[in-house]
Amino acid sequence: MAEHDNKPDGTSRRAFLRGAAAVSAGALSATAARSQTPDPLITEVQEWAQGFGDGVDETPYGLPIAHERDVIRRNVEWLTADTVSSINFTPIHALDGTITPQGCAFERHHSGAIDLKKEDYRLMINGLVDTPLVFTYGDLERFPRENHVYFCECAANTGMEWAGAQLNGAQFTHGMIHNMEYTGVPLRMLLEEAGLDTAGDLKDKWVFVEGADASSNGRSIPMEKALDDCLIAFKANGEALRKEHGYPVRLVVPGWEGNMWVKWIRRIEVMDGPVESREETSKYTDTLADGISRKWTWAMDAKSVVTSPSPQSPITHGKGPLVISGLAWSGNGAITRVDVSKDGGMSWQTARLAKPGEKMALTRFYLDTEWDGSEMLLQSRAMDDTGYVQPTKAQLREVRGLNSIYHNNCIQTWLVRANGETENVEVS
Amino acid sequence: APAMADRLGLGRAALPEEIAAWDGDVRPDGTGLPVGSGDAIIGEEIFATQCAACHGDFAEGIDNWPKLAGGIDTLYHDDPLKTVGSYWPYLSTAFDYIKRSMPYGNAGTLSDDETYALLAYILYSNDLIDDDFVLSNETFFDVEMPNADGFIIDDRAETEYAQWRGEPCMENCKPEPVSVTMRAMVLDVTPQEEAEAPAEGTIV
C-alpha cells in the first residue's frame, strides 16, 4: 500500500503520546489478553469500595476529574504576536458526540475576553429603523426564545495547513471550532421591534454588528441573513455564555465564519450598504494565486476530520476492533454522508452517522472496523445536502493557490503507523 | 419583505447623544467621516509615541506585530505582504479602525485630527502621499489606494461548488501507490511541554 519513509525519525516523542502509551501498557490493554493471574483490582477490596467519596457540598460547580486534565484548550505561541489578539484550540481529539463542553471550547479574541456584567450591558439598534432602540439585558429575556444547535468555526481553522502538513494533532489542525445549543432571540425580532419600514426595500440592506470590546470586531451582514436565522444568544449548552464566549450576549450566525459571531454585541445598525470594516477587508478576505482576493466569503463549506485515531489520540490497544471516529459539518446545510478511506483516498467506505445530520451543526460519524496492525492513511470525506463533496487540498489549491489563509476545508490525512502512533501528513 | 410581527414594546428609544457615542463607523463613500485634518509631519510624532513600539518607526512592523507599510505589488507572490498600502481597498477602513480600536490596549483615545494625522503618516510611509499633503475629510478621496480593485465577491458557487458536486469515487480513485509527501513531524512546531523553535506567524 503506502510507499513512504517508515523509519523512526529523530524527533522526540510527544509528551501526550508518552502519556497515552503509559496508560495503555497497564489497565486499558489488560482486557484484551487472557489473564493468567487474578486481577487485584477485582480480588482486593479497593479504597473507593470501602470508604467515602466526596460529599455533595464539595463541588458547587464542578470541573472534570483530574484524570482528564489533558482535555484542555491549547494555544500555539508562534501563531500570533501576543495572547490577547489570538486563538486557542478545542481538544476535539478527546471529545465525542457533538456538543462541545463550554469550558474547553476554543476562544478567539482581538482585544481579550472582557468582563461585562448584565447590569452594564446595553444593546443599541440604530440606522435605517423607525425607532432607534436601546435594550437592557433584562429586555432581551422578555422576547420569545428559540433553541438551536450550531457549530462556530473560525474562518482560519486549518489555515496553517495551506502550505503543507504543519501541526501534529486534530486539536491544532481542526480545533478552532465549537458546537453548542444556543438559547436566544431571533435577530429578526429585535429588528422588527425597532421597525424596518424606514429601510424600505430590504433586499439591498445590510446590518453592521459590533461588540463592546476595544476591537469591536465590526462586520457587515446582508439583511437577508439577518432576517433568516441569526440569533441574539444569551445561553449556551443550558447556561449563561462563558465570559470568553461573549457573556452576556453574542450573535450567532449559523453556518457562517466564526468572526461574524460578534461577542459582547452592543450595536446593530441597519444600513444601505456594507461598512467594509477592517475585519472584512484587511482580514477575512481570501487572496488567490493571481493576487486578487475574495471578499464576503461567509459560508463555511462542508468539512470533516477523523478525531480518533489522530496524532494526539493514537491506537494503544493493538490489533482487532477499532472505532474510527470523527466530526463532519457544513455551513451550507446538513451532513448527509461521510466516507472514510484507510489507504489515502484510493478506496472509500461509507461511515455511520451517530444521528442524522442537522443543518449547520456538528455531526458525529463512526466507522467500526477491524485493524490488522498495518499502516493506514486515514481520511474522511463529508457530503452535505446540497450535493457538495469535501475536496482534497490539491483541488482547493488548484482553484485558490496557497495564500488564501482562510476557509481550508480540505480532506485531512493521518498516517497511522504499525505501532499505533499517528501523524499529520499530506499524500500524493 | 417578511410580514412585520406585532411589536412587544420592549426597549426604549435611543437618544441622539447615545447614538453619537457608539455609532462611529465610516463607510467607503465617506459616510461617517468627521470634520478634521492632519499631515504626516504631525502624524510622525504621534506615531513615534503611540504606535512605533509595535508597528516600527516607519510602520514596517516589529517582530510578529502587523506591518502597516510596504508590500505593494506582492499580492501574487508566494508570500504576499499585506499592508494598508498594498492590500487595504479603502482608506475609510483605516480611519474607522484606528479611531475605534487603536492604540492596542488604549483604544478609542485618539481625536479625529490625531487620527487623520496618523493616517497621513501611514500613507506617507507607503509612498502614497507627499509629506506636505494634508489629509482631511475634504482631501480624503484624493488618495488612491493601490489595491482598491483587488477584491471580488465570493465566487465559490461558480468556481468550486459547480465542480465538486455529485457522486464521489469509491474504488480505485487514484493510482497506486499513495505516497506521503509531507509530514508535520519534520517541521516539528507543535506545542509540547518545552517551548519549540518559533516559526513565522500567519494569523493576526
PDB file of N, CA and C in Angstrom, chain A residues 9 14 78-79 82 85 126 130 132-134 164 168 193 195 210 214-216 267 269 272 276 278 282 285 287 293-295 299 301 344-348 381 386 389 400 403 423-428, chain B residues 7-10 12 14 22-23 25 27 77-78 82 87-88 93 100-101 104 150-152 154-156 159-161 164-167 169-170 172-174 176 179 181-185 188-190 203:
ATOM      1  N   ASP A   9      12.003   8.475  13.137  1.00  0.00           N
ATOM      2  CA  ASP A   9      12.759   9.693  12.886  1.00  0.00           C
ATOM      3  C   ASP A   9      13.397  10.186  14.179  1.00  0.00           C
ATOM      4  N   ARG A  14       6.046  12.914  21.497  1.00  0.00           N
ATOM      5  CA  ARG A  14       5.209  13.907  22.153  1.00  0.00           C
ATOM      6  C   ARG A  14       4.899  13.471  23.589  1.00  0.00           C
ATOM      7  N   TRP A  78       3.545  30.669  18.618  1.00  0.00           N
ATOM      8  CA  TRP A  78       4.170  31.350  17.481  1.00  0.00           C
ATOM      9  C   TRP A  78       3.161  31.876  16.464  1.00  0.00           C
ATOM     10  N   LEU A  79       1.884  31.500  16.623  1.00  0.00           N
ATOM     11  CA  LEU A  79       0.899  31.917  15.627  1.00  0.00           C
ATOM     12  C   LEU A  79       0.620  33.410  15.639  1.00  0.00           C
ATOM     13  N   ASP A  82       0.721  38.233  20.292  1.00  0.00           N
ATOM     14  CA  ASP A  82       0.501  38.143  21.735  1.00  0.00           C
ATOM     15  C   ASP A  82      -0.720  37.258  21.979  1.00  0.00           C
ATOM     16  N   SER A  85      -4.844  39.164  21.191  1.00  0.00           N
ATOM     17  CA  SER A  85      -5.457  39.007  19.877  1.00  0.00           C
ATOM     18  C   SER A  85      -4.942  37.694  19.338  1.00  0.00           C
ATOM     19  N   ASN A 126     -29.738  50.935  15.651  1.00  0.00           N
ATOM     20  CA  ASN A 126     -29.904  52.260  15.067  1.00  0.00           C
ATOM     21  C   ASN A 126     -29.746  52.187  13.556  1.00  0.00           C
ATOM     22  N   ASP A 130     -37.252  52.543  12.221  1.00  0.00           N
ATOM     23  CA  ASP A 130     -38.295  53.519  12.545  1.00  0.00           C
ATOM     24  C   ASP A 130     -37.976  54.220  13.865  1.00  0.00           C
ATOM     25  N   PRO A 132     -34.808  54.106  16.668  1.00  0.00           N
ATOM     26  CA  PRO A 132     -33.584  53.531  17.247  1.00  0.00           C
ATOM     27  C   PRO A 132     -33.873  53.154  18.704  1.00  0.00           C
ATOM     28  N   LEU A 133     -33.379  51.976  19.106  1.00  0.00           N
ATOM     29  CA  LEU A 133     -33.733  51.458  20.432  1.00  0.00           C
ATOM     30  C   LEU A 133     -32.490  51.112  21.240  1.00  0.00           C
ATOM     31  N   VAL A 134     -32.683  51.135  22.548  1.00  0.00           N
ATOM     32  CA  VAL A 134     -31.692  50.607  23.483  1.00  0.00           C
ATOM     33  C   VAL A 134     -32.380  49.534  24.314  1.00  0.00           C
ATOM     34  N   GLY A 164       1.171  23.064   3.759  1.00  0.00           N
ATOM     35  CA  GLY A 164       1.650  21.708   3.982  1.00  0.00           C
ATOM     36  C   GLY A 164       1.170  21.187   5.310  1.00  0.00           C
ATOM     37  N   ASN A 168       0.816  18.935  14.467  1.00  0.00           N
ATOM     38  CA  ASN A 168       0.609  17.497  14.616  1.00  0.00           C
ATOM     39  C   ASN A 168      -0.482  17.184  15.637  1.00  0.00           C
ATOM     40  N   GLU A 193     -38.795  45.022  16.182  1.00  0.00           N
ATOM     41  CA  GLU A 193     -39.165  45.866  17.324  1.00  0.00           C
ATOM     42  C   GLU A 193     -38.768  47.323  17.049  1.00  0.00           C
ATOM     43  N   GLY A 195     -38.445  48.452  13.982  1.00  0.00           N
ATOM     44  CA  GLY A 195     -39.249  48.815  12.808  1.00  0.00           C
ATOM     45  C   GLY A 195     -38.393  49.006  11.570  1.00  0.00           C
ATOM     46  N   GLU A 210     -21.461  45.129  15.938  1.00  0.00           N
ATOM     47  CA  GLU A 210     -20.163  45.282  16.602  1.00  0.00           C
ATOM     48  C   GLU A 210     -20.268  44.982  18.086  1.00  0.00           C
ATOM     49  N   ALA A 214     -12.756  46.486  22.872  1.00  0.00           N
ATOM     50  CA  ALA A 214     -11.966  47.527  22.200  1.00  0.00           C
ATOM     51  C   ALA A 214     -11.788  47.239  20.706  1.00  0.00           C
ATOM     52  N   SER A 215     -11.709  45.973  20.356  1.00  0.00           N
ATOM     53  CA  SER A 215     -11.522  45.635  18.932  1.00  0.00           C
ATOM     54  C   SER A 215     -12.786  45.891  18.130  1.00  0.00           C
ATOM     55  N   SER A 216     -13.915  45.809  18.787  1.00  0.00           N
ATOM     56  CA  SER A 216     -15.262  45.985  18.232  1.00  0.00           C
ATOM     57  C   SER A 216     -15.676  44.872  17.275  1.00  0.00           C
ATOM     58  N   ARG A 267     -24.103  46.754  19.392  1.00  0.00           N
ATOM     59  CA  ARG A 267     -24.793  47.640  18.453  1.00  0.00           C
ATOM     60  C   ARG A 267     -25.087  46.930  17.151  1.00  0.00           C
ATOM     61  N   GLU A 269     -26.617  48.136  13.418  1.00  0.00           N
ATOM     62  CA  GLU A 269     -27.032  49.292  12.626  1.00  0.00           C
ATOM     63  C   GLU A 269     -27.569  48.824  11.280  1.00  0.00           C
ATOM     64  N   ASP A 272     -27.644  50.930   4.250  1.00  0.00           N
ATOM     65  CA  ASP A 272     -27.940  50.669   2.844  1.00  0.00           C
ATOM     66  C   ASP A 272     -26.720  50.133   2.095  1.00  0.00           C
ATOM     67  N   GLU A 276     -17.527  47.658   5.100  1.00  0.00           N
ATOM     68  CA  GLU A 276     -16.167  47.296   4.646  1.00  0.00           C
ATOM     69  C   GLU A 276     -15.174  47.599   5.761  1.00  0.00           C
ATOM     70  N   ARG A 278     -12.479  46.702   8.953  1.00  0.00           N
ATOM     71  CA  ARG A 278     -11.168  46.037   8.953  1.00  0.00           C
ATOM     72  C   ARG A 278     -11.308  44.521   8.867  1.00  0.00           C
ATOM     73  N   SER A 282      -9.102  43.955   5.409  1.00  0.00           N
ATOM     74  CA  SER A 282      -7.740  43.521   5.735  1.00  0.00           C
ATOM     75  C   SER A 282      -7.720  42.047   6.135  1.00  0.00           C
ATOM     76  N   THR A 285     -10.576  38.179   4.171  1.00  0.00           N
ATOM     77  CA  THR A 285     -10.624  38.179   2.717  1.00  0.00           C
ATOM     78  C   THR A 285      -9.552  37.182   2.279  1.00  0.00           C
ATOM     79  N   THR A 287      -6.954  35.707  -0.403  1.00  0.00           N
ATOM     80  CA  THR A 287      -6.159  36.067  -1.580  1.00  0.00           C
ATOM     81  C   THR A 287      -5.878  34.847  -2.453  1.00  0.00           C
ATOM     82  N   SER A 293      -8.337  39.055  -4.404  1.00  0.00           N
ATOM     83  CA  SER A 293      -8.844  38.437  -3.179  1.00  0.00           C
ATOM     84  C   SER A 293     -10.367  38.361  -3.189  1.00  0.00           C
ATOM     85  N   ARG A 294     -10.857  37.241  -2.674  1.00  0.00           N
ATOM     86  CA  ARG A 294     -12.294  37.118  -2.469  1.00  0.00           C
ATOM     87  C   ARG A 294     -12.683  37.855  -1.197  1.00  0.00           C
ATOM     88  N   LYS A 295     -13.796  38.578  -1.259  1.00  0.00           N
ATOM     89  CA  LYS A 295     -14.364  39.133  -0.034  1.00  0.00           C
ATOM     90  C   LYS A 295     -15.746  38.536   0.187  1.00  0.00           C
ATOM     91  N   ALA A 299     -19.915  31.684   4.119  1.00  0.00           N
ATOM     92  CA  ALA A 299     -20.287  30.314   4.496  1.00  0.00           C
ATOM     93  C   ALA A 299     -19.039  29.457   4.712  1.00  0.00           C
ATOM     94  N   ASP A 301     -17.712  25.859   4.235  1.00  0.00           N
ATOM     95  CA  ASP A 301     -18.101  24.727   3.400  1.00  0.00           C
ATOM     96  C   ASP A 301     -17.965  23.396   4.137  1.00  0.00           C
ATOM     97  N   GLY A 344      -5.411   6.321   1.976  1.00  0.00           N
ATOM     98  CA  GLY A 344      -5.022   7.603   1.394  1.00  0.00           C
ATOM     99  C   GLY A 344      -5.897   8.053   0.246  1.00  0.00           C
ATOM    100  N   GLY A 345      -7.118   7.537   0.199  1.00  0.00           N
ATOM    101  CA  GLY A 345      -8.072   8.040  -0.796  1.00  0.00           C
ATOM    102  C   GLY A 345      -8.204   7.173  -2.034  1.00  0.00           C
ATOM    103  N   MET A 346      -7.569   5.989  -2.022  1.00  0.00           N
ATOM    104  CA  MET A 346      -7.741   5.079  -3.169  1.00  0.00           C
ATOM    105  C   MET A 346      -9.115   4.437  -3.132  1.00  0.00           C
ATOM    106  N   SER A 347      -9.520   3.996  -1.936  1.00  0.00           N
ATOM    107  CA  SER A 347     -10.843   3.386  -1.808  1.00  0.00           C
ATOM    108  C   SER A 347     -11.531   3.937  -0.566  1.00  0.00           C
ATOM    109  N   TRP A 348     -12.840   3.911  -0.578  1.00  0.00           N
ATOM    110  CA  TRP A 348     -13.629   4.544   0.476  1.00  0.00           C
ATOM    111  C   TRP A 348     -14.733   3.628   0.956  1.00  0.00           C
ATOM    112  N   ARG A 381     -14.295  12.159   4.274  1.00  0.00           N
ATOM    113  CA  ARG A 381     -14.801  12.999   3.192  1.00  0.00           C
ATOM    114  C   ARG A 381     -16.293  13.229   3.431  1.00  0.00           C
ATOM    115  N   THR A 386     -26.526  19.712  -0.168  1.00  0.00           N
ATOM    116  CA  THR A 386     -26.506  20.392  -1.465  1.00  0.00           C
ATOM    117  C   THR A 386     -25.812  19.525  -2.518  1.00  0.00           C
ATOM    118  N   VAL A 389     -19.254  17.762  -2.199  1.00  0.00           N
ATOM    119  CA  VAL A 389     -18.343  16.757  -1.656  1.00  0.00           C
ATOM    120  C   VAL A 389     -17.072  17.464  -1.206  1.00  0.00           C
ATOM    121  N   ARG A 400      -7.379  28.038  -5.687  1.00  0.00           N
ATOM    122  CA  ARG A 400      -7.075  29.197  -4.839  1.00  0.00           C
ATOM    123  C   ARG A 400      -5.590  29.505  -4.664  1.00  0.00           C
ATOM    124  N   ASN A 403      -2.285  31.038  -0.704  1.00  0.00           N
ATOM    125  CA  ASN A 403      -2.233  32.224   0.157  1.00  0.00           C
ATOM    126  C   ASN A 403      -3.577  32.712   0.681  1.00  0.00           C
ATOM    127  N   GLU A 423       0.351  10.388  12.642  1.00  0.00           N
ATOM    128  CA  GLU A 423       0.981  11.642  12.217  1.00  0.00           C
ATOM    129  C   GLU A 423       0.118  12.393  11.230  1.00  0.00           C
ATOM    130  N   ASN A 424       0.254  13.700  11.260  1.00  0.00           N
ATOM    131  CA  ASN A 424      -0.343  14.567  10.242  1.00  0.00           C
ATOM    132  C   ASN A 424       0.548  14.549   9.005  1.00  0.00           C
ATOM    133  N   VAL A 425      -0.007  14.094   7.894  1.00  0.00           N
ATOM    134  CA  VAL A 425       0.777  14.037   6.658  1.00  0.00           C
ATOM    135  C   VAL A 425      -0.050  14.562   5.483  1.00  0.00           C
ATOM    136  N   GLU A 426       0.652  14.826   4.398  1.00  0.00           N
ATOM    137  CA  GLU A 426      -0.008  15.003   3.103  1.00  0.00           C
ATOM    138  C   GLU A 426       0.396  13.845   2.224  1.00  0.00           C
ATOM    139  N   VAL A 427      -0.498  13.464   1.305  1.00  0.00           N
ATOM    140  CA  VAL A 427      -0.202  12.340   0.416  1.00  0.00           C
ATOM    141  C   VAL A 427      -0.347  12.758  -1.036  1.00  0.00           C
ATOM    142  N   SER A 428       0.247  11.947  -1.875  1.00  0.00           N
ATOM    143  CA  SER A 428       0.188  12.222  -3.312  1.00  0.00           C
ATOM    144  C   SER A 428      -1.238  12.063  -3.819  1.00  0.00           C
TER     145      SER A 428
ATOM    146  N   ARG B   7     -45.256  44.507  17.604  1.00  0.00           N
ATOM    147  CA  ARG B   7     -44.166  44.903  18.493  1.00  0.00           C
ATOM    148  C   ARG B   7     -44.541  44.613  19.935  1.00  0.00           C
ATOM    149  N   LEU B   8     -43.530  44.252  20.707  1.00  0.00           N
ATOM    150  CA  LEU B   8     -43.768  43.911  22.113  1.00  0.00           C
ATOM    151  C   LEU B   8     -43.647  45.124  23.018  1.00  0.00           C
ATOM    152  N   GLY B   9     -43.090  46.195  22.485  1.00  0.00           N
ATOM    153  CA  GLY B   9     -42.915  47.384  23.311  1.00  0.00           C
ATOM    154  C   GLY B   9     -41.748  47.271  24.275  1.00  0.00           C
ATOM    155  N   LEU B  10     -40.778  46.459  23.925  1.00  0.00           N
ATOM    156  CA  LEU B  10     -39.591  46.317  24.773  1.00  0.00           C
ATOM    157  C   LEU B  10     -38.493  47.258  24.300  1.00  0.00           C
ATOM    158  N   ARG B  12     -36.228  50.975  24.785  1.00  0.00           N
ATOM    159  CA  ARG B  12     -36.639  52.383  24.794  1.00  0.00           C
ATOM    160  C   ARG B  12     -35.901  53.099  23.682  1.00  0.00           C
ATOM    161  N   ALA B  14     -33.443  55.212  21.636  1.00  0.00           N
ATOM    162  CA  ALA B  14     -32.056  55.645  21.847  1.00  0.00           C
ATOM    163  C   ALA B  14     -31.967  57.154  21.668  1.00  0.00           C
ATOM    164  N   TRP B  22     -21.734  55.794  20.195  1.00  0.00           N
ATOM    165  CA  TRP B  22     -21.410  54.422  19.785  1.00  0.00           C
ATOM    166  C   TRP B  22     -21.313  54.242  18.274  1.00  0.00           C
ATOM    167  N   ASP B  23     -21.992  55.070  17.514  1.00  0.00           N
ATOM    168  CA  ASP B  23     -22.010  54.882  16.061  1.00  0.00           C
ATOM    169  C   ASP B  23     -20.872  55.672  15.435  1.00  0.00           C
ATOM    170  N   ASP B  25     -18.896  54.295  12.788  1.00  0.00           N
ATOM    171  CA  ASP B  25     -18.387  53.641  11.582  1.00  0.00           C
ATOM    172  C   ASP B  25     -18.311  54.609  10.411  1.00  0.00           C
ATOM    173  N   ARG B  27     -17.909  54.742   6.240  1.00  0.00           N
ATOM    174  CA  ARG B  27     -18.152  53.910   5.056  1.00  0.00           C
ATOM    175  C   ARG B  27     -17.186  54.291   3.938  1.00  0.00           C
ATOM    176  N   HIS B  77       2.649  37.111  -5.110  1.00  0.00           N
ATOM    177  CA  HIS B  77       3.867  36.381  -4.760  1.00  0.00           C
ATOM    178  C   HIS B  77       3.546  35.195  -3.862  1.00  0.00           C
ATOM    179  N   ASP B  78       4.557  34.345  -3.660  1.00  0.00           N
ATOM    180  CA  ASP B  78       4.381  33.204  -2.766  1.00  0.00           C
ATOM    181  C   ASP B  78       4.047  33.656  -1.348  1.00  0.00           C
ATOM    182  N   LYS B  82       0.802  41.989   3.067  1.00  0.00           N
ATOM    183  CA  LYS B  82      -0.471  42.717   3.034  1.00  0.00           C
ATOM    184  C   LYS B  82      -0.441  43.840   4.061  1.00  0.00           C
ATOM    185  N   TYR B  87      -2.649  46.379   0.412  1.00  0.00           N
ATOM    186  CA  TYR B  87      -3.810  45.479   0.405  1.00  0.00           C
ATOM    187  C   TYR B  87      -5.146  46.162   0.667  1.00  0.00           C
ATOM    188  N   TRP B  88      -5.187  47.083   1.626  1.00  0.00           N
ATOM    189  CA  TRP B  88      -6.481  47.615   2.051  1.00  0.00           C
ATOM    190  C   TRP B  88      -7.151  48.369   0.896  1.00  0.00           C
ATOM    191  N   THR B  93     -11.682  52.443   5.971  1.00  0.00           N
ATOM    192  CA  THR B  93     -11.496  51.354   6.923  1.00  0.00           C
ATOM    193  C   THR B  93     -10.385  51.693   7.914  1.00  0.00           C
ATOM    194  N   ARG B 100     -11.356  53.705  16.354  1.00  0.00           N
ATOM    195  CA  ARG B 100     -12.127  52.888  17.294  1.00  0.00           C
ATOM    196  C   ARG B 100     -11.265  51.953  18.127  1.00  0.00           C
ATOM    197  N   SER B 101     -10.261  51.345  17.518  1.00  0.00           N
ATOM    198  CA  SER B 101      -9.614  50.189  18.154  1.00  0.00           C
ATOM    199  C   SER B 101      -8.109  50.319  18.380  1.00  0.00           C
ATOM    200  N   TYR B 104      -3.607  49.712  20.414  1.00  0.00           N
ATOM    201  CA  TYR B 104      -3.893  48.414  21.028  1.00  0.00           C
ATOM    202  C   TYR B 104      -3.651  48.508  22.542  1.00  0.00           C
ATOM    203  N   GLY B 150      -8.794  45.228  -6.058  1.00  0.00           N
ATOM    204  CA  GLY B 150      -8.213  43.896  -5.875  1.00  0.00           C
ATOM    205  C   GLY B 150      -9.137  42.852  -5.277  1.00  0.00           C
ATOM    206  N   PHE B 151     -10.431  43.174  -5.169  1.00  0.00           N
ATOM    207  CA  PHE B 151     -11.339  42.251  -4.483  1.00  0.00           C
ATOM    208  C   PHE B 151     -12.512  41.854  -5.379  1.00  0.00           C
ATOM    209  N   ILE B 152     -12.890  40.583  -5.277  1.00  0.00           N
ATOM    210  CA  ILE B 152     -14.102  40.105  -5.941  1.00  0.00           C
ATOM    211  C   ILE B 152     -15.027  39.514  -4.883  1.00  0.00           C
ATOM    212  N   ASP B 154     -17.296  36.778  -3.206  1.00  0.00           N
ATOM    213  CA  ASP B 154     -17.274  35.314  -3.110  1.00  0.00           C
ATOM    214  C   ASP B 154     -17.860  34.646  -4.361  1.00  0.00           C
ATOM    215  N   ASP B 155     -17.009  33.894  -5.069  1.00  0.00           N
ATOM    216  CA  ASP B 155     -17.470  33.248  -6.308  1.00  0.00           C
ATOM    217  C   ASP B 155     -17.392  31.726  -6.212  1.00  0.00           C
ATOM    218  N   ARG B 156     -17.410  31.207  -4.979  1.00  0.00           N
ATOM    219  CA  ARG B 156     -17.271  29.756  -4.826  1.00  0.00           C
ATOM    220  C   ARG B 156     -18.384  28.984  -5.527  1.00  0.00           C
ATOM    221  N   THR B 159     -17.014  28.799  -9.112  1.00  0.00           N
ATOM    222  CA  THR B 159     -15.677  28.239  -9.355  1.00  0.00           C
ATOM    223  C   THR B 159     -15.434  26.922  -8.622  1.00  0.00           C
ATOM    224  N   GLU B 160     -16.221  26.647  -7.582  1.00  0.00           N
ATOM    225  CA  GLU B 160     -15.942  25.451  -6.782  1.00  0.00           C
ATOM    226  C   GLU B 160     -17.151  24.518  -6.669  1.00  0.00           C
ATOM    227  N   TYR B 161     -18.264  25.061  -6.165  1.00  0.00           N
ATOM    228  CA  TYR B 161     -19.405  24.180  -5.882  1.00  0.00           C
ATOM    229  C   TYR B 161     -19.832  23.436  -7.140  1.00  0.00           C
ATOM    230  N   TRP B 164     -17.606  20.401  -7.614  1.00  0.00           N
ATOM    231  CA  TRP B 164     -17.391  19.442  -6.531  1.00  0.00           C
ATOM    232  C   TRP B 164     -18.691  18.810  -6.032  1.00  0.00           C
ATOM    233  N   ARG B 165     -19.686  18.776  -6.882  1.00  0.00           N
ATOM    234  CA  ARG B 165     -20.927  18.105  -6.523  1.00  0.00           C
ATOM    235  C   ARG B 165     -21.009  16.780  -7.271  1.00  0.00           C
ATOM    236  N   GLY B 166     -21.827  15.885  -6.735  1.00  0.00           N
ATOM    237  CA  GLY B 166     -22.065  14.639  -7.434  1.00  0.00           C
ATOM    238  C   GLY B 166     -21.469  13.457  -6.709  1.00  0.00           C
ATOM    239  N   GLU B 167     -21.748  12.284  -7.206  1.00  0.00           N
ATOM    240  CA  GLU B 167     -21.311  11.042  -6.562  1.00  0.00           C
ATOM    241  C   GLU B 167     -19.788  10.937  -6.630  1.00  0.00           C
ATOM    242  N   CYS B 169     -15.917   9.243  -6.173  1.00  0.00           N
ATOM    243  CA  CYS B 169     -15.266   7.949  -6.438  1.00  0.00           C
ATOM    244  C   CYS B 169     -15.169   7.132  -5.151  1.00  0.00           C
ATOM    245  N   MET B 170     -15.424   5.822  -5.242  1.00  0.00           N
ATOM    246  CA  MET B 170     -15.344   4.943  -4.073  1.00  0.00           C
ATOM    247  C   MET B 170     -14.223   3.896  -4.193  1.00  0.00           C
ATOM    248  N   ASN B 172     -10.599   2.471  -6.500  1.00  0.00           N
ATOM    249  CA  ASN B 172      -9.546   2.759  -7.488  1.00  0.00           C
ATOM    250  C   ASN B 172      -9.530   4.241  -7.868  1.00  0.00           C
ATOM    251  N   CYS B 173      -9.514   5.092  -6.835  1.00  0.00           N
ATOM    252  CA  CYS B 173      -9.701   6.524  -7.074  1.00  0.00           C
ATOM    253  C   CYS B 173      -8.415   7.238  -7.463  1.00  0.00           C
ATOM    254  N   LYS B 174      -7.283   6.654  -7.198  1.00  0.00           N
ATOM    255  CA  LYS B 174      -6.022   7.270  -7.618  1.00  0.00           C
ATOM    256  C   LYS B 174      -5.012   6.162  -7.878  1.00  0.00           C
ATOM    257  N   GLU B 176      -1.987   3.689  -7.651  1.00  0.00           N
ATOM    258  CA  GLU B 176      -1.132   3.174  -6.583  1.00  0.00           C
ATOM    259  C   GLU B 176       0.328   3.462  -6.927  1.00  0.00           C
ATOM    260  N   SER B 179       1.694   7.895  -1.795  1.00  0.00           N
ATOM    261  CA  SER B 179       2.902   8.141  -1.004  1.00  0.00           C
ATOM    262  C   SER B 179       2.757   9.398  -0.157  1.00  0.00           C
ATOM    263  N   THR B 181       3.877  12.817   1.109  1.00  0.00           N
ATOM    264  CA  THR B 181       4.667  13.888   0.507  1.00  0.00           C
ATOM    265  C   THR B 181       5.097  14.937   1.515  1.00  0.00           C
ATOM    266  N   MET B 182       4.488  14.936   2.699  1.00  0.00           N
ATOM    267  CA  MET B 182       4.821  15.955   3.690  1.00  0.00           C
ATOM    268  C   MET B 182       4.413  15.463   5.072  1.00  0.00           C
ATOM    269  N   ARG B 183       5.237  15.770   6.057  1.00  0.00           N
ATOM    270  CA  ARG B 183       4.969  15.291   7.419  1.00  0.00           C
ATOM    271  C   ARG B 183       5.137  16.439   8.404  1.00  0.00           C
ATOM    272  N   ALA B 184       4.100  16.643   9.256  1.00  0.00           N
ATOM    273  CA  ALA B 184       4.169  17.700  10.260  1.00  0.00           C
ATOM    274  C   ALA B 184       5.309  17.456  11.247  1.00  0.00           C
ATOM    275  N   MET B 185       5.632  16.177  11.499  1.00  0.00           N
ATOM    276  CA  MET B 185       6.667  15.881  12.497  1.00  0.00           C
ATOM    277  C   MET B 185       8.036  16.358  12.051  1.00  0.00           C
ATOM    278  N   ASP B 188       7.963  19.997  13.033  1.00  0.00           N
ATOM    279  CA  ASP B 188       8.098  19.948  14.492  1.00  0.00           C
ATOM    280  C   ASP B 188       7.839  21.300  15.163  1.00  0.00           C
ATOM    281  N   VAL B 189       6.701  21.925  14.885  1.00  0.00           N
ATOM    282  CA  VAL B 189       6.358  23.201  15.516  1.00  0.00           C
ATOM    283  C   VAL B 189       5.104  23.087  16.386  1.00  0.00           C
ATOM    284  N   THR B 190       4.669  21.846  16.656  1.00  0.00           N
ATOM    285  CA  THR B 190       3.501  21.648  17.502  1.00  0.00           C
ATOM    286  C   THR B 190       3.886  21.866  18.954  1.00  0.00           C
ATOM    287  N   ILE B 203      -1.435  34.341  11.546  1.00  0.00           N
ATOM    288  CA  ILE B 203      -2.722  34.925  11.916  1.00  0.00           C
ATOM    289  C   ILE B 203      -2.488  36.128  12.815  1.00  0.00           C
TER     290      ILE B 203
END
